[in-house]
Coordinates of C-alpha atoms in Angstrom, one line a residue:
X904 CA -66.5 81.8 106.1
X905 CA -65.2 83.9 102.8
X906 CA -67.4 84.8 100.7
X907 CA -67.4 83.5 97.5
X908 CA -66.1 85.9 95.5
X909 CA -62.8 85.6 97.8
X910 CA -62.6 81.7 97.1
X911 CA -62.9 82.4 93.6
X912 CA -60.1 85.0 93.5
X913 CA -58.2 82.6 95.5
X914 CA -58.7 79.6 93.4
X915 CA -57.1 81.7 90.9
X916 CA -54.3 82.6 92.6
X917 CA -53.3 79.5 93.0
X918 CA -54.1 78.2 89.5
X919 CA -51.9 80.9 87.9
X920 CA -49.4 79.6 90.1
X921 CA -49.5 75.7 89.5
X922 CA -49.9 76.6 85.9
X923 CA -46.5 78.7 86.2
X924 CA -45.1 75.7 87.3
X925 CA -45.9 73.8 85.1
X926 CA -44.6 75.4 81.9
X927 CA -41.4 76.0 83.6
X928 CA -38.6 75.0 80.9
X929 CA -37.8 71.9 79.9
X930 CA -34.3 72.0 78.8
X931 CA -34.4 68.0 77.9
X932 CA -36.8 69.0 75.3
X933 CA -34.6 71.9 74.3
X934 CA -33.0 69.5 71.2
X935 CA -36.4 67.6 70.0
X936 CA -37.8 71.3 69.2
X937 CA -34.8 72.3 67.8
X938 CA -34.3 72.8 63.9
X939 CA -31.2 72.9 62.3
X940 CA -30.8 75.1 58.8
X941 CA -28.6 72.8 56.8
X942 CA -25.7 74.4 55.4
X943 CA -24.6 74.5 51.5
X944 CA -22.7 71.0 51.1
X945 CA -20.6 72.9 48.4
X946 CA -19.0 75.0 51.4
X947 CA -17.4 71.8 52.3
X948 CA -16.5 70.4 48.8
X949 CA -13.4 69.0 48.5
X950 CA -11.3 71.6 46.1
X951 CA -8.9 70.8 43.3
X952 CA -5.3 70.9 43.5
X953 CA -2.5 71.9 40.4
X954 CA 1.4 71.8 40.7
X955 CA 3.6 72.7 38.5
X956 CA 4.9 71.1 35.3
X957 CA 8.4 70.4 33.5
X958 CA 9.2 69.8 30.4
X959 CA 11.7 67.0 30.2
X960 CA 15.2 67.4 28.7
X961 CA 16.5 66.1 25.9
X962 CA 18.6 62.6 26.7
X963 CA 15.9 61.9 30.0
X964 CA 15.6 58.6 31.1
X965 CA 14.3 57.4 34.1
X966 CA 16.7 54.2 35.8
X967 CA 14.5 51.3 36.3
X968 CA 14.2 50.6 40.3
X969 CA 15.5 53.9 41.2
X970 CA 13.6 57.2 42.1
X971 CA 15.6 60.7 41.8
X972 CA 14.7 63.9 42.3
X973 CA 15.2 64.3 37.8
X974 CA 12.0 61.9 37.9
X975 CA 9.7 64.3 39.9
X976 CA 10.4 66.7 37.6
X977 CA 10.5 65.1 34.4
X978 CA 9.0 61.5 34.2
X979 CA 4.6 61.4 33.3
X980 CA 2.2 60.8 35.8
X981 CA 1.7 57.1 34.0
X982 CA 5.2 56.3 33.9
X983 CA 6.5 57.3 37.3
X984 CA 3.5 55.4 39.2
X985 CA 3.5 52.4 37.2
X986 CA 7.0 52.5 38.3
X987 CA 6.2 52.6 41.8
X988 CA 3.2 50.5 41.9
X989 CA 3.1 47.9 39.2
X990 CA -0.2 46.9 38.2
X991 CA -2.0 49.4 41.0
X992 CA -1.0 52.0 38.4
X993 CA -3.9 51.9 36.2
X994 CA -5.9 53.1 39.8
X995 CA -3.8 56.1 39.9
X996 CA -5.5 59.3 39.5
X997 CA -3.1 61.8 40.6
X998 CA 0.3 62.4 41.5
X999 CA 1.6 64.5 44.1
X1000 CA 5.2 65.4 43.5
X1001 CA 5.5 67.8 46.8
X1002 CA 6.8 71.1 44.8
X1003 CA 7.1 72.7 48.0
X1004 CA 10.0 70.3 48.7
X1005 CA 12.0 71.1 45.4
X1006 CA 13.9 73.3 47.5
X1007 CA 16.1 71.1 49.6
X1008 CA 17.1 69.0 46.5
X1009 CA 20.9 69.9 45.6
X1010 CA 21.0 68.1 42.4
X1011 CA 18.9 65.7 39.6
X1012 CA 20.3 62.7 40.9
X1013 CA 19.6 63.0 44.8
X1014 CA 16.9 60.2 45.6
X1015 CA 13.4 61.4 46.1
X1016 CA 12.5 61.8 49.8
X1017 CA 8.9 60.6 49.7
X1018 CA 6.1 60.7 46.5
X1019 CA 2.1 60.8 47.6
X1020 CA -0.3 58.9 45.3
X1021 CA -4.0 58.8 45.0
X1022 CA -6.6 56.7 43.5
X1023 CA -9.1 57.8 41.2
X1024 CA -12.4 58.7 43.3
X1025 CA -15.1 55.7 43.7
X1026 CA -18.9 55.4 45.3
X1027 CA -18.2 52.9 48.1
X1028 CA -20.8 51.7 50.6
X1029 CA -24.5 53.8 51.1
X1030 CA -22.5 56.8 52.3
X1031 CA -24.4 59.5 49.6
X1032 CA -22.6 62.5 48.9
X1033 CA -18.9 61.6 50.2
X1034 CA -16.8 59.3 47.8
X1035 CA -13.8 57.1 48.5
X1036 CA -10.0 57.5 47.4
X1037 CA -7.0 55.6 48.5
X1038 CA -4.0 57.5 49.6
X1039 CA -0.1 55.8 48.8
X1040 CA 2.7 57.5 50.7
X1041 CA 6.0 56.2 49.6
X1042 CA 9.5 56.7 51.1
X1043 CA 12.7 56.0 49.9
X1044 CA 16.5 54.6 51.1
X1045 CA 19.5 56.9 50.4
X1046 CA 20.4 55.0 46.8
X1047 CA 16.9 55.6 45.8
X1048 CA 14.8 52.3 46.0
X1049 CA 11.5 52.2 47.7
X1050 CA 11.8 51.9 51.8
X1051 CA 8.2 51.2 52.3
X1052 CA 4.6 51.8 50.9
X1053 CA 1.5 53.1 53.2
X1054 CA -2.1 53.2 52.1
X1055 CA -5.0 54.7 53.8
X1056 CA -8.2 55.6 52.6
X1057 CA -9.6 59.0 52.0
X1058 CA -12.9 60.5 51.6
X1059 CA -14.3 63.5 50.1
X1060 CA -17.6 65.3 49.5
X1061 CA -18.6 65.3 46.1
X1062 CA -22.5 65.9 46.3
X1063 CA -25.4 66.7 48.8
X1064 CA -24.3 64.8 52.1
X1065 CA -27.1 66.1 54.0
X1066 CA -29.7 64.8 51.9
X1067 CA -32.0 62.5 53.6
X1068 CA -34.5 61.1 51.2
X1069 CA -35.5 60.9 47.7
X1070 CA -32.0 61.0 46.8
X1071 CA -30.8 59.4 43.5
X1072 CA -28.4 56.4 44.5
X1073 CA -28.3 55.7 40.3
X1074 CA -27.4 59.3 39.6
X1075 CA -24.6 58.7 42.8
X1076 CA -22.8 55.7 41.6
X1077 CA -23.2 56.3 37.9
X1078 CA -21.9 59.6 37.8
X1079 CA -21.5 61.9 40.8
X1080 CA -17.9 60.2 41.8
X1081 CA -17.0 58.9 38.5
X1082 CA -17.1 62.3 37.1
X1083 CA -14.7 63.5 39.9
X1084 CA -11.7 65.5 38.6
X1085 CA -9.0 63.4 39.8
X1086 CA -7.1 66.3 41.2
X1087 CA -10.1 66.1 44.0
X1088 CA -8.3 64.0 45.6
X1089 CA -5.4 65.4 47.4
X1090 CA -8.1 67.6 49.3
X1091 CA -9.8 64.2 50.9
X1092 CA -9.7 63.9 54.5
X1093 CA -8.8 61.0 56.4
X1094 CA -10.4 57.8 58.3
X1095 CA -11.1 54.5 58.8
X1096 CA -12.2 51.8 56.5
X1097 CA -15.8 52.6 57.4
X1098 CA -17.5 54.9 55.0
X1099 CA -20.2 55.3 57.9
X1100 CA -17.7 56.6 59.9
X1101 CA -16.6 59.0 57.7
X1102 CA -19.9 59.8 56.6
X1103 CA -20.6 61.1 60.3
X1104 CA -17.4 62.8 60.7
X1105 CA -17.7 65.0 58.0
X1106 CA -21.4 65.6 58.6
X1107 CA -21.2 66.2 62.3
X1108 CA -18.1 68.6 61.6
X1109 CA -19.7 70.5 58.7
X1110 CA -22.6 71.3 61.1
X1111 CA -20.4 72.4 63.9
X1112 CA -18.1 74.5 61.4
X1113 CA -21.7 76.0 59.8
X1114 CA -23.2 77.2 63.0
X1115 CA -19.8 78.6 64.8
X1116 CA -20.3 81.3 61.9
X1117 CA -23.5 82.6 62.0
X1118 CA -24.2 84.7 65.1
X1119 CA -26.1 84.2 67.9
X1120 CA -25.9 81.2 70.8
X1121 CA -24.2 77.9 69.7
X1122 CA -26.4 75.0 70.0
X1123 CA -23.4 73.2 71.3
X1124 CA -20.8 73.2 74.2
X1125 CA -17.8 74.3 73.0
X1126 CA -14.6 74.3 75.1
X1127 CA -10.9 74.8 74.4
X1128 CA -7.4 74.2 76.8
X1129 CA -4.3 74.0 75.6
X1130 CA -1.7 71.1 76.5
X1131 CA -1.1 72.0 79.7
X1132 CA -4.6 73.4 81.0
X1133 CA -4.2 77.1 80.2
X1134 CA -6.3 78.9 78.2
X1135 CA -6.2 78.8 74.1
X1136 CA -4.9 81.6 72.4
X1137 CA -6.8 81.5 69.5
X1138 CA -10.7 82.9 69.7
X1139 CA -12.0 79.0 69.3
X1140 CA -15.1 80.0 67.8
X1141 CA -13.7 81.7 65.0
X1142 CA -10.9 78.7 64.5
X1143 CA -14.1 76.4 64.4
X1144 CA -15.8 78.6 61.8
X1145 CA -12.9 78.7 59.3
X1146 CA -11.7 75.6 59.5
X1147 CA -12.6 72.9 56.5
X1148 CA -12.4 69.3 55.9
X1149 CA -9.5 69.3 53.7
X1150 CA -7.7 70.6 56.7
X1151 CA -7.3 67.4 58.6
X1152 CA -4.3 65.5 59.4
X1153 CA -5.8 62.5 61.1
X1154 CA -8.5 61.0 62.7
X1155 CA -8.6 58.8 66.0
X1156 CA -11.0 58.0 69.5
X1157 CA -8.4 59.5 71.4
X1158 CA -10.4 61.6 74.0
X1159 CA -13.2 59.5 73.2
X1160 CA -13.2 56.3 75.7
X1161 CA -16.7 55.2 77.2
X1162 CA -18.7 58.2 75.2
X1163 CA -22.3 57.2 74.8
X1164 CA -22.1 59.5 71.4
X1165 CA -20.8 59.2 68.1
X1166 CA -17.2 60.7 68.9
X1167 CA -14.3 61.7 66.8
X1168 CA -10.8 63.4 67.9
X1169 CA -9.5 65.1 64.3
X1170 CA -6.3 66.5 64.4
X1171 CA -5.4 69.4 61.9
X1172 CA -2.5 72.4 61.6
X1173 CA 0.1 69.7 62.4
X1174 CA 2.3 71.4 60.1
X1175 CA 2.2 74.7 61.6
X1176 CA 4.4 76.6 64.2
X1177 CA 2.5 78.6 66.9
X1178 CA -0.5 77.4 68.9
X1179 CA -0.8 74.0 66.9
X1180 CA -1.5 71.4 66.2
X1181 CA -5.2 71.1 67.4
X1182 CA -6.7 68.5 68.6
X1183 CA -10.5 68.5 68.0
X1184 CA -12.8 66.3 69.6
X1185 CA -16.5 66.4 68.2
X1186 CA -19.5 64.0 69.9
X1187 CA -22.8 64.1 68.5
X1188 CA -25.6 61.7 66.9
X1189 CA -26.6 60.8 63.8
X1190 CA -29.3 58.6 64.8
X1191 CA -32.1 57.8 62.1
X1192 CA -30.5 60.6 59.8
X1193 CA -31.1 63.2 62.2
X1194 CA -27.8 64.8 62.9
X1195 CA -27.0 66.7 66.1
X1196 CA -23.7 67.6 67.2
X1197 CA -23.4 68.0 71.4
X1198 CA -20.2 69.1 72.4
X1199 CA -17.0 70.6 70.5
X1200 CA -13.7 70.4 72.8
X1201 CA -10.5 71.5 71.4
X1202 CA -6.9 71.2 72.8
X1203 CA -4.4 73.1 71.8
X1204 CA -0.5 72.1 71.5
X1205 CA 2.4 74.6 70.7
X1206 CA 5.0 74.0 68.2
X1207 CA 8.9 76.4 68.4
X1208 CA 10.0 74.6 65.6

């Protein structure tokens, strides 16, 4: 029979060992314990935009029901949009007369390719910090009339988004969008009609841009493949980290189908040559205000031209 000094050595053997076991990790519990530094909201401000202005000519006159390349350059903000959109004029906070495009005009009278409007920014829904615009792209036929009018709403963040209580809804409505430079508004991204959605987008996104620049281990799984399986040629994490809001093109579910988490595919660099456009698919929660993004999965296209 061991003596009892023996059992007692061996009962605590084998409770150093069951008690190993059992505060062997539990990676499930890895997110509940995790705590997120917010980020600066102003880091993902939407920014103002300026374009260049010119003095009209003496004799100008704009032709009632046609739109020439002399009106982008000469005609006033209040003239030129009441001109295109009537009544909806007295939204219209800024006009966007594509300077970049001056270039390919030959002449005054060539008819304007396409004109971007935007509404005045606007609190809409309980979405605190982002505020609401409404986007009008016009086009135009080959003698200068309208072809067709698209609107789409945008949003932008205009105050502390990742506030989650005690927040002044008054202080919200009453002044922070109201007192939004209407130049704002060219910088707004994207989405649907619901300001929820949006709300998450741009919080999910502004979490998963925050952390891919500080150093250490991402809290989430980030993956990237371009088009046609191979790998990306861009470092991914340091794409993510420099990438804003104001960046995006559009907004879709496309890689999205039967996800359990809030999911988003945003598209952004559409306009550039080289390994673009991206398409950026971001799935994470904001359940009961507590925001957690899971998995960042980027694939990459290439443009020659």
């Amino acid at each position: 029979m061991p003596k009892p000094t023996a059992v007692s050595f061996l009962l605590l053997v084998l409770g150093a060992f069951t008690s190993g076991c059992d505060k062997a990790p539990d990676h499930s519990m890895a997110y509940k314990e995790y705590r997120y530094e917010e980020p600066n909201w102003k880091k993902f401000r939407s920014v103002p935009f300026k374009q260049r202005t010119v003095e009209a000519p003496a004799g100008y006159q704009p032709v009632e029901g046609r739109f020439v390349f002399a009106d982008l350059k000469y005609e006033s903000d209040q003239s030129l949009s009441k001109r295109l959109v009537g009544a909806l004029s007295t939204r219209i906070g800024l006009v966007d007369r594509h300077v970049d495009r001056w270039q390919y005009y030959s002449a005054d009278d060539d008819p304007i390719q396409h004109i971007t409007l935007f509404a005045r920014p606007e609190p809409w829904g309980s979405a605190f910090g982002l505020c609401r615009s409404e986007k009008y792209e016009i086009s135009f036929n080959d003698d200068g009339t309208i072809s067709s009018v698209d609107v789409s709403p945008r949003y932008g963040v205009e105050g502390p988004i990742f506030q989650k209580d005690n927040f002044d809804w008054e202080d919200f409505r009453g002044r922070m969008c109201d007192e939004v430079p209407a130049n704002h508004t060219r910088s707004y991204f994207p989405g649907s009609d619901s300001v929820l959605d949006a709300q998450d987008l741009a919080i999910l996104l502004s979490l998963a841009i925050d952390e891919a620049g500080r150093d250490g281990i991402l809290p989430y799984g980030l993956s990237c493949a371009t088009y046609d399986d191979r790998k990306c040629l861009d470092d991914s994490r340091t794409f993510l980290s420099g990438l804003r809001l104001h960046e995006i093109n559009s907004v879709s579910s496309k890689y999205c189908t039967g996800d359990a988490y809030d999911c988003f595919t945003v598209t952004v660099r559409e306009d550039r040559l080289g390994p673009n456009p991206k398409h950026i698919t971001i799935r994470g929660t904001s359940h009961m205000n507590e925001w957690h993004v899971q998995s960042i999965s980027i694939v990459e296209g290439f443009t020659m031209s």
